[in-house]
Short mmCIF file of C-alpha atoms and ligand atoms in Angstrom, two decimals:
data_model
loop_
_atom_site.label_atom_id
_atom_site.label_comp_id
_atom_site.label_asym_id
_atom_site.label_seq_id
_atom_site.Cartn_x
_atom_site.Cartn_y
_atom_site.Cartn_z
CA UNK A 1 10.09 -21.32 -4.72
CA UNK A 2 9.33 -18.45 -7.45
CA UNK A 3 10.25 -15.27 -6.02
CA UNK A 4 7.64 -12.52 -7.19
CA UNK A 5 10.06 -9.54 -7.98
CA UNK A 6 8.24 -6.55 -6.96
CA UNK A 7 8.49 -2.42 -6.86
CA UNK A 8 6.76 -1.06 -4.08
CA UNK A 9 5.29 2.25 -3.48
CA UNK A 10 4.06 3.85 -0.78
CA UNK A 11 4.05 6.80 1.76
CA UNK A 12 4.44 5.50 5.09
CA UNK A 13 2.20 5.92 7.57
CA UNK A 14 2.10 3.34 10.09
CA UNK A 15 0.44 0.50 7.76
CA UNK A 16 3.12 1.16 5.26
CA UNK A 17 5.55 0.35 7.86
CA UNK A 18 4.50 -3.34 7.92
CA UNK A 19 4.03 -3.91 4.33
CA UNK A 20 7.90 -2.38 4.05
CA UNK A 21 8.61 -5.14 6.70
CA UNK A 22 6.95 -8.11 5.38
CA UNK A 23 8.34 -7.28 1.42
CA UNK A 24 11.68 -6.68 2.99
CA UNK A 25 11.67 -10.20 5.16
CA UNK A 26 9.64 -12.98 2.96
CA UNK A 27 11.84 -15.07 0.89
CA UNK A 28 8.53 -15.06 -1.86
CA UNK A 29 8.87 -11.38 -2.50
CA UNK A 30 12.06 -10.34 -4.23
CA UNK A 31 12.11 -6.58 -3.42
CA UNK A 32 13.75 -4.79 -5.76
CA UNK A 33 13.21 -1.38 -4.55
CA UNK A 34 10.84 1.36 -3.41
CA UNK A 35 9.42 4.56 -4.36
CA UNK A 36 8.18 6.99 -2.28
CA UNK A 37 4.80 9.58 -2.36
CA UNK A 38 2.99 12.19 -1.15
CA UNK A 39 0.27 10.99 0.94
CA UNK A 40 -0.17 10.39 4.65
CA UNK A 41 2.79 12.90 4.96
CA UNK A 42 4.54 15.42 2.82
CA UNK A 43 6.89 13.97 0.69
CA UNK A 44 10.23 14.59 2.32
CA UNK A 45 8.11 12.88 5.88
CA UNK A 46 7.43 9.90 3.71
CA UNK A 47 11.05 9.82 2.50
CA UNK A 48 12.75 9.83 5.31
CA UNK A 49 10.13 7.60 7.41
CA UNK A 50 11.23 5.22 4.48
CA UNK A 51 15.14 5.55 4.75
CA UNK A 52 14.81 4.68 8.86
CA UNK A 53 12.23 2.23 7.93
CA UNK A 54 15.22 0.47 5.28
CA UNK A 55 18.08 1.26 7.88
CA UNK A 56 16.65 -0.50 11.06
CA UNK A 57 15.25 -3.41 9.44
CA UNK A 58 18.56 -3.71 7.54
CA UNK A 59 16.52 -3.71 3.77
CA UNK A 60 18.98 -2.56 1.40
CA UNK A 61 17.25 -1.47 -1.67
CA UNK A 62 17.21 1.72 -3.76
CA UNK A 63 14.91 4.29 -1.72
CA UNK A 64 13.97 6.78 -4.44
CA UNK A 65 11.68 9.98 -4.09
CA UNK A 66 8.60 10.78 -5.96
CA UNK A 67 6.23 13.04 -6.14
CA UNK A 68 5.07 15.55 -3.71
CA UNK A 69 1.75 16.44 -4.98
CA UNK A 70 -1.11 14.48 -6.74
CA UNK A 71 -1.56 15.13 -10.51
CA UNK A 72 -4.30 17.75 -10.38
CA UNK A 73 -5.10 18.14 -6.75
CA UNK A 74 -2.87 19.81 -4.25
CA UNK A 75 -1.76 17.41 -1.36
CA UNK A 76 -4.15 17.07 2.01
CA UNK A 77 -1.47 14.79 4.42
CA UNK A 78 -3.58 12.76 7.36
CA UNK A 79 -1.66 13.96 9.96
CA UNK A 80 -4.64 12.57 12.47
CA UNK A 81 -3.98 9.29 11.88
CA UNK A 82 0.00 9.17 11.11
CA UNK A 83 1.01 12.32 13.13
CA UNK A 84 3.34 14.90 12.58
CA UNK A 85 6.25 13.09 11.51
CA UNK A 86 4.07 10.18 9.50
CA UNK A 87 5.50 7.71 11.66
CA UNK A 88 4.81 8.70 15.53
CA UNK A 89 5.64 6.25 17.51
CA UNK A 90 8.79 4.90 16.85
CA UNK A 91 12.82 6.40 18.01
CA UNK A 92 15.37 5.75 15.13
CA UNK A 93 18.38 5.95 15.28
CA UNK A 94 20.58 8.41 13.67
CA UNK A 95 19.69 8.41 9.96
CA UNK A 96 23.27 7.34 7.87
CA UNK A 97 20.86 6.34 4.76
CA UNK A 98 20.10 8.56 1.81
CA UNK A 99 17.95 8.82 -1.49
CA UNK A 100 18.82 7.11 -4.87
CA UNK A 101 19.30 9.46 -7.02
CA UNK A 102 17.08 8.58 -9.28
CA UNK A 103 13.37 9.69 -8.99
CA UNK A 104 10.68 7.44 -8.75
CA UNK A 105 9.00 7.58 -12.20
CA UNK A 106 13.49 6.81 -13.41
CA UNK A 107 13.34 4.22 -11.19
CA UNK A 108 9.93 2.57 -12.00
CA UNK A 109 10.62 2.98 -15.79
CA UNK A 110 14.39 1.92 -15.69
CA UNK A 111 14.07 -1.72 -13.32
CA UNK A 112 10.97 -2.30 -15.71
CA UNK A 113 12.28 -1.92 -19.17
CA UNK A 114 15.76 -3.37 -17.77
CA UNK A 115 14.30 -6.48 -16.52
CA UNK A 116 14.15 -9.81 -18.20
CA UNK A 117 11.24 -10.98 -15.53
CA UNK A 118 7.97 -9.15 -15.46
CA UNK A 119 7.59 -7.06 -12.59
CA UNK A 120 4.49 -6.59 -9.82
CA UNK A 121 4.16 -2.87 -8.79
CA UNK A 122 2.26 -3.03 -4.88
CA UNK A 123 0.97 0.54 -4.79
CA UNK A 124 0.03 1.25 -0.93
CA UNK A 125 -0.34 4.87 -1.39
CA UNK A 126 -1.50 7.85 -3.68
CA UNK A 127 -0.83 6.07 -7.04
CA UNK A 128 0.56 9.27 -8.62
CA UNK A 129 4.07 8.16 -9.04
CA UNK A 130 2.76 4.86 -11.41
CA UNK A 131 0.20 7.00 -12.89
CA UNK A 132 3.14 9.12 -14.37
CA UNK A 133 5.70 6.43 -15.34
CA UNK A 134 3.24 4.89 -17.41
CA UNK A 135 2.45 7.91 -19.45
CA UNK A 136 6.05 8.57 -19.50
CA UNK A 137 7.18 5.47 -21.01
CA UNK A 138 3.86 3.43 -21.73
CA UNK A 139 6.47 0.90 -22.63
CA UNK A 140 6.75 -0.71 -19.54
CA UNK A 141 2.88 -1.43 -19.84
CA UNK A 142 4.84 -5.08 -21.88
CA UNK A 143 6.48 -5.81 -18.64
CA UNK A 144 4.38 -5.36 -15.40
CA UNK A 145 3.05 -8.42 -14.76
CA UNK A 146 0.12 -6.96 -12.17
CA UNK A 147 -0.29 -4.31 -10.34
CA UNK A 148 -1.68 -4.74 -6.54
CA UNK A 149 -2.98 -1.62 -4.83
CA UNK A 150 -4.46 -0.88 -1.52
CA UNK A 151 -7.19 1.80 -1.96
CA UNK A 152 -10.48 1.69 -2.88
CA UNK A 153 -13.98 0.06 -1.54
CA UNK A 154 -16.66 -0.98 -3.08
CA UNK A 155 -18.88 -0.10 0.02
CA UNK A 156 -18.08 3.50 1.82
CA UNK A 157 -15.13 5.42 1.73
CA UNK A 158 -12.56 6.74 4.82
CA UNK A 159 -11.93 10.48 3.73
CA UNK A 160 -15.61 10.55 2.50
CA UNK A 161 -18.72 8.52 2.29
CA UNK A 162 -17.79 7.67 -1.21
CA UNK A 163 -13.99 7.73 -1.42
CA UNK A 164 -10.94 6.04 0.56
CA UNK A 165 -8.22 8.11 1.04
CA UNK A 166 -5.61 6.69 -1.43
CA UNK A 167 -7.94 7.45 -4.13
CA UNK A 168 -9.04 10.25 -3.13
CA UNK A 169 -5.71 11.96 -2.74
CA UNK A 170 -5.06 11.30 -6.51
CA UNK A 171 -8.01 9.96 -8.47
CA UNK A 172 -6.62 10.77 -11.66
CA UNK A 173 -3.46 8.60 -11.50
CA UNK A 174 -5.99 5.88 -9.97
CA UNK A 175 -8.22 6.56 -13.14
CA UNK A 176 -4.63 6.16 -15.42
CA UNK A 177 -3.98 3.13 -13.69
CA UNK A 178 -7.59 1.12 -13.69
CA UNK A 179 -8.14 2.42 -17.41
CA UNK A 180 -4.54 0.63 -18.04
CA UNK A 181 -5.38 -2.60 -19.13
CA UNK A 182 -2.72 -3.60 -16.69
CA UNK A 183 -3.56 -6.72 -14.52
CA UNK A 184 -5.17 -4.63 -11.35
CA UNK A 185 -6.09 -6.29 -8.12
CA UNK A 186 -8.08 -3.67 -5.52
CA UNK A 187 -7.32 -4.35 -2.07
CA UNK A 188 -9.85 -1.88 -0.42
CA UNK A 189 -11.42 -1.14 3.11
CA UNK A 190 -13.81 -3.93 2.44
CA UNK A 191 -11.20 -6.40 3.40
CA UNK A 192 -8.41 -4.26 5.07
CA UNK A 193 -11.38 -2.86 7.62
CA UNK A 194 -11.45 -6.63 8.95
CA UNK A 195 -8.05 -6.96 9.99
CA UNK A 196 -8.26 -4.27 12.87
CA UNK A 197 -4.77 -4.23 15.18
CA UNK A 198 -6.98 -5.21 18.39
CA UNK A 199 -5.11 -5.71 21.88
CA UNK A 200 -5.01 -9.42 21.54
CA UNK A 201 -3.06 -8.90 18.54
CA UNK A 202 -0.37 -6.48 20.28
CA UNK A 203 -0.40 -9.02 22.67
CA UNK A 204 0.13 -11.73 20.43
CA UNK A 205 2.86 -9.67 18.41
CA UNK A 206 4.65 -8.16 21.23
CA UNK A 207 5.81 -11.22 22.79
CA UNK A 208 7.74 -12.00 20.10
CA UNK A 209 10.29 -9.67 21.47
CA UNK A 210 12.42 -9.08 17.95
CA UNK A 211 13.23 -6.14 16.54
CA UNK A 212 10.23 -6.27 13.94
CA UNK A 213 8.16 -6.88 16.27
CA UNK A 214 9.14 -4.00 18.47
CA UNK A 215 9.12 -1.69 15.75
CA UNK A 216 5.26 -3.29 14.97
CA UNK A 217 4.22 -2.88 18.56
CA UNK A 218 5.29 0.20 19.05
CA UNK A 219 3.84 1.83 15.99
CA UNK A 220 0.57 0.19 15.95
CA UNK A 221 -0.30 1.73 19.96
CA UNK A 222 0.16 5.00 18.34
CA UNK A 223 -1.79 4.15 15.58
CA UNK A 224 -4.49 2.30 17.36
CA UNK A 225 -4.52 5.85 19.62
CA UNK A 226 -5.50 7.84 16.74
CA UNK A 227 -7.78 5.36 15.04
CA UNK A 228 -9.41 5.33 18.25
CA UNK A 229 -9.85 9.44 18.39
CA UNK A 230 -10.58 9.61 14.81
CA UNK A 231 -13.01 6.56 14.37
CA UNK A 232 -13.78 5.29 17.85
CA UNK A 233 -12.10 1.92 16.74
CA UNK A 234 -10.18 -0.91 19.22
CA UNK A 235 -7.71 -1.04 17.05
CA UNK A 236 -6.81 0.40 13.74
CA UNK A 237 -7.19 -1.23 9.90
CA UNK A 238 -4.12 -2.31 8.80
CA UNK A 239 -4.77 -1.73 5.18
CA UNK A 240 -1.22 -2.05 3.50
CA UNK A 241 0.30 -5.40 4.74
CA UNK A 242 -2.77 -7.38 2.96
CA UNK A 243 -1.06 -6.46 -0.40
CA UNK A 244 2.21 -7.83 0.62
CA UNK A 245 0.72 -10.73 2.22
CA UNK A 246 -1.83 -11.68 -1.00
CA UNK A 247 1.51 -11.88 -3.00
CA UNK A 248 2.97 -14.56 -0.14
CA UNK A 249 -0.33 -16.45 -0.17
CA UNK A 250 -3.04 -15.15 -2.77
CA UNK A 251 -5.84 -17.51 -1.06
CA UNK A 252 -6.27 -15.05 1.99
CA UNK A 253 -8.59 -13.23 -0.48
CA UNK A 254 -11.76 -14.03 -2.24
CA UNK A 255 -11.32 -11.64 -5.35
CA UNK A 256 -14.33 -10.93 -8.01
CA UNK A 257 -13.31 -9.93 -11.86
CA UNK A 258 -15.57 -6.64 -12.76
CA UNK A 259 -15.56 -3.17 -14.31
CA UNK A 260 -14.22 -0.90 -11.62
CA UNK A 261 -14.74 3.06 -12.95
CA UNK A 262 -12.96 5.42 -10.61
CA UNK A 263 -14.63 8.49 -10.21
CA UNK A 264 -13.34 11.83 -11.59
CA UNK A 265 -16.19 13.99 -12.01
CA UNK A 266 -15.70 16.51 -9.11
CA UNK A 267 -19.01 15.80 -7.25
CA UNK A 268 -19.45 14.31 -3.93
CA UNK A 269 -18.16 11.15 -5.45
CA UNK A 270 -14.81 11.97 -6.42
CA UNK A 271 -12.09 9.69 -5.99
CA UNK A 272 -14.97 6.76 -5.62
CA UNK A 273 -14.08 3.33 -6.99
CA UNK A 274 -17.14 2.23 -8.67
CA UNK A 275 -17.22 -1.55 -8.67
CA UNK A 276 -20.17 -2.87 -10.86
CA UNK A 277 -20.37 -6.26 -8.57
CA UNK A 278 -23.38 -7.39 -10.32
CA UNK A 279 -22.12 -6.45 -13.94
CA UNK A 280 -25.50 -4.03 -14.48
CA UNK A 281 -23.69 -1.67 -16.86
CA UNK A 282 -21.58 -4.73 -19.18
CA UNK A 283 -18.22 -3.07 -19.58
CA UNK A 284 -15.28 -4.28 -20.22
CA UNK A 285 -14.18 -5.86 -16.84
CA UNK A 286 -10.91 -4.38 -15.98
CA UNK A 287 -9.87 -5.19 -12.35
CA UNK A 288 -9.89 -8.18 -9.39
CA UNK A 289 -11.36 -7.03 -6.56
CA UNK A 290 -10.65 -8.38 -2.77
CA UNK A 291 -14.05 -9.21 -1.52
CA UNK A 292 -13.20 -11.26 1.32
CA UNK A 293 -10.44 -12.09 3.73
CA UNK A 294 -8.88 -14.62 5.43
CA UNK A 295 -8.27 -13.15 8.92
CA UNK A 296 -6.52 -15.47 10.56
CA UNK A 297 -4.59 -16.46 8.01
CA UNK A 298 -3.14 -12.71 7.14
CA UNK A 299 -2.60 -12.79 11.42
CA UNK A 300 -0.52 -15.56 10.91
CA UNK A 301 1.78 -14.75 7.96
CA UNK A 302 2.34 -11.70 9.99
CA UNK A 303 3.38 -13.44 12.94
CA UNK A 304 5.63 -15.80 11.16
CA UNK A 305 7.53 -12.62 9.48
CA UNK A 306 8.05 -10.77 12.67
CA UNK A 307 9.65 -14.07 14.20
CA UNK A 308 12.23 -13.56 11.00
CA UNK A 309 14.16 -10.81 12.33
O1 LIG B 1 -7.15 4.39 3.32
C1 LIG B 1 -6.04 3.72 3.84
C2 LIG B 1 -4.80 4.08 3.11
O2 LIG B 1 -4.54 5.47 3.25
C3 LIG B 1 -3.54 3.38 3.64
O3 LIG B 1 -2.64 3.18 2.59
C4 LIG B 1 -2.98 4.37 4.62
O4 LIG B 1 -1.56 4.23 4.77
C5 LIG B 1 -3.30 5.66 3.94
O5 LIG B 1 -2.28 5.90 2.99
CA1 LIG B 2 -0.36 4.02 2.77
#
């Protein structure tokens, strides 16, 4: 089988949990380390939700820290849906884990140029700390063979009616990133809104009875809990596992080549991904975009990697 080697980064938050678990546990993805961002929590939350996250599911990779604010904008953490801590929900044990000491833009910058096999960055977060290695070292541009984000929609947005929170919180690394001419495949609330955590799926999960799928059931009632206050929802999106699962099997998504302009003019559209569907405006197409999901499918590949360990 050909392993895709992959970077991740992210700023965990519940749904960042599981996409750490499924990269860390599927024999496709070859994990090579992650880097950490402001975004659902501060950046030291984030980092340290990620060192527990490594230490109880026994993934050892380089955990290296990244950047605690967005390029221009000042950080706005979503405490309502993550909690105080970024990760409610869940009793580690003593932390013995610690940072690389390498940041995240040395880290992103040094496994890329280093590497004789092109690299996937999955981006589940703020995309600040990718934003800046590129225009760091625009070198490693040669040697990313995609990047795979979750953020975006080409419908309505999560933060506002326009913009989903990823974005949002940085849409000026998003706009470095789309404007690339890197291979970029959106994974946005279009598809991530139809894989909600409902009670059948806790259910489903937590009879499993492994340690992922403890950690899973336990997280996603305190996630589902604030979905619920904040959204009135049964059971709560869980945006970030689809990238990790697309890279295990790409056919759980229907994706559509178009121009995809990410707003950055300051009005009550910032941070919006503007996907030209329809091609009215004939640019230069620039990005894949996840229009439709196989549900049952993604269910499954979950499943199958919480029965792993
Ligand atoms: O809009 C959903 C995204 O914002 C997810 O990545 C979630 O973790 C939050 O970061
Ligand atoms: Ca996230």
């Amino acid at each position: 089988m050909k392993t895709r080697k992959i970077i991740l980064d992210c700023d965990p938050g519940h749904d960042d949990a599981i996409a750490i678990l499924l990269a860390g546990s599927n024999p496709a993805i070859d994990l090579l380390g992650i880097t950490v961002v402001a975004g659902n929590q501060t950046l030291i939350k984030t980092g340290i939700n990620t060192l527990n996250l490594c230490q109880y599911l026994e993934i050892d990779v380089p955990v290296c820290l990244g950047s605690a604010n967005p390029i221009i904008k000042n950080i706005e953490v979503c405490e309502l849906i993550h909690g105080e801590t970024g990760l409610d929900g869940f009793d580690f044990e003593t932390l013995k884990r610690d940072f690389d000491s390498r940041s995240a833009v040395e880290f992103i910058v040094q496994t890329i140029l280093d590497s004789k096999d092109p690299i996937t960055v999955v981006t589940t977060g703020p995309m600040t700390n990718l934003a800046l290695a590129i225009k760091v070292e625009p070198k490693i541009l040669e040697n990313i063979e995609e990047v795979v984000l979750m953020g975006g929609s080409y419908t309505n947005g999560n933060v506002s009616p326009a913009a989903e929170f990823n974005i949002f919180t940085d849409p000026e690394a998003a706009y470095i990133v789309f404007n690339s001419k890197l291979k970029v495949t959106m994974i946005g609330l279009d598809v991530t809104r139809q894989v909600k955590v409902l009670p059948e799926i806790i259910s489903r999960m937590e009879g499993i009875n492994t340690k992922s799928s403890i950690l899973f059931t336990k997280l996603m009632k305190v996630f589902n809990e604030n979905q619920k206050s904040v959204f009135g929802l049964e059971g709560g999106p869980l945006h970030d596992p689809v990238t990790i699962a697309y890279l295990i099997d790409p056919t759980i998504l229907d994706l559509k080549y178009m121009h995809c302009d990410i707003d950055i003019s300051h009005g009550p559209s910032y941070g919006r991904t503007n996907c030209d569907i329809f091609d009215y405006l004939h640019l230069e197409k620039n990005t894949f975009v996840a229009m439709d999901i196989n549900s049952n499918r993604f269910w499954d590949i979950v499943e199958i990697e919480l029965k792993n360990k």
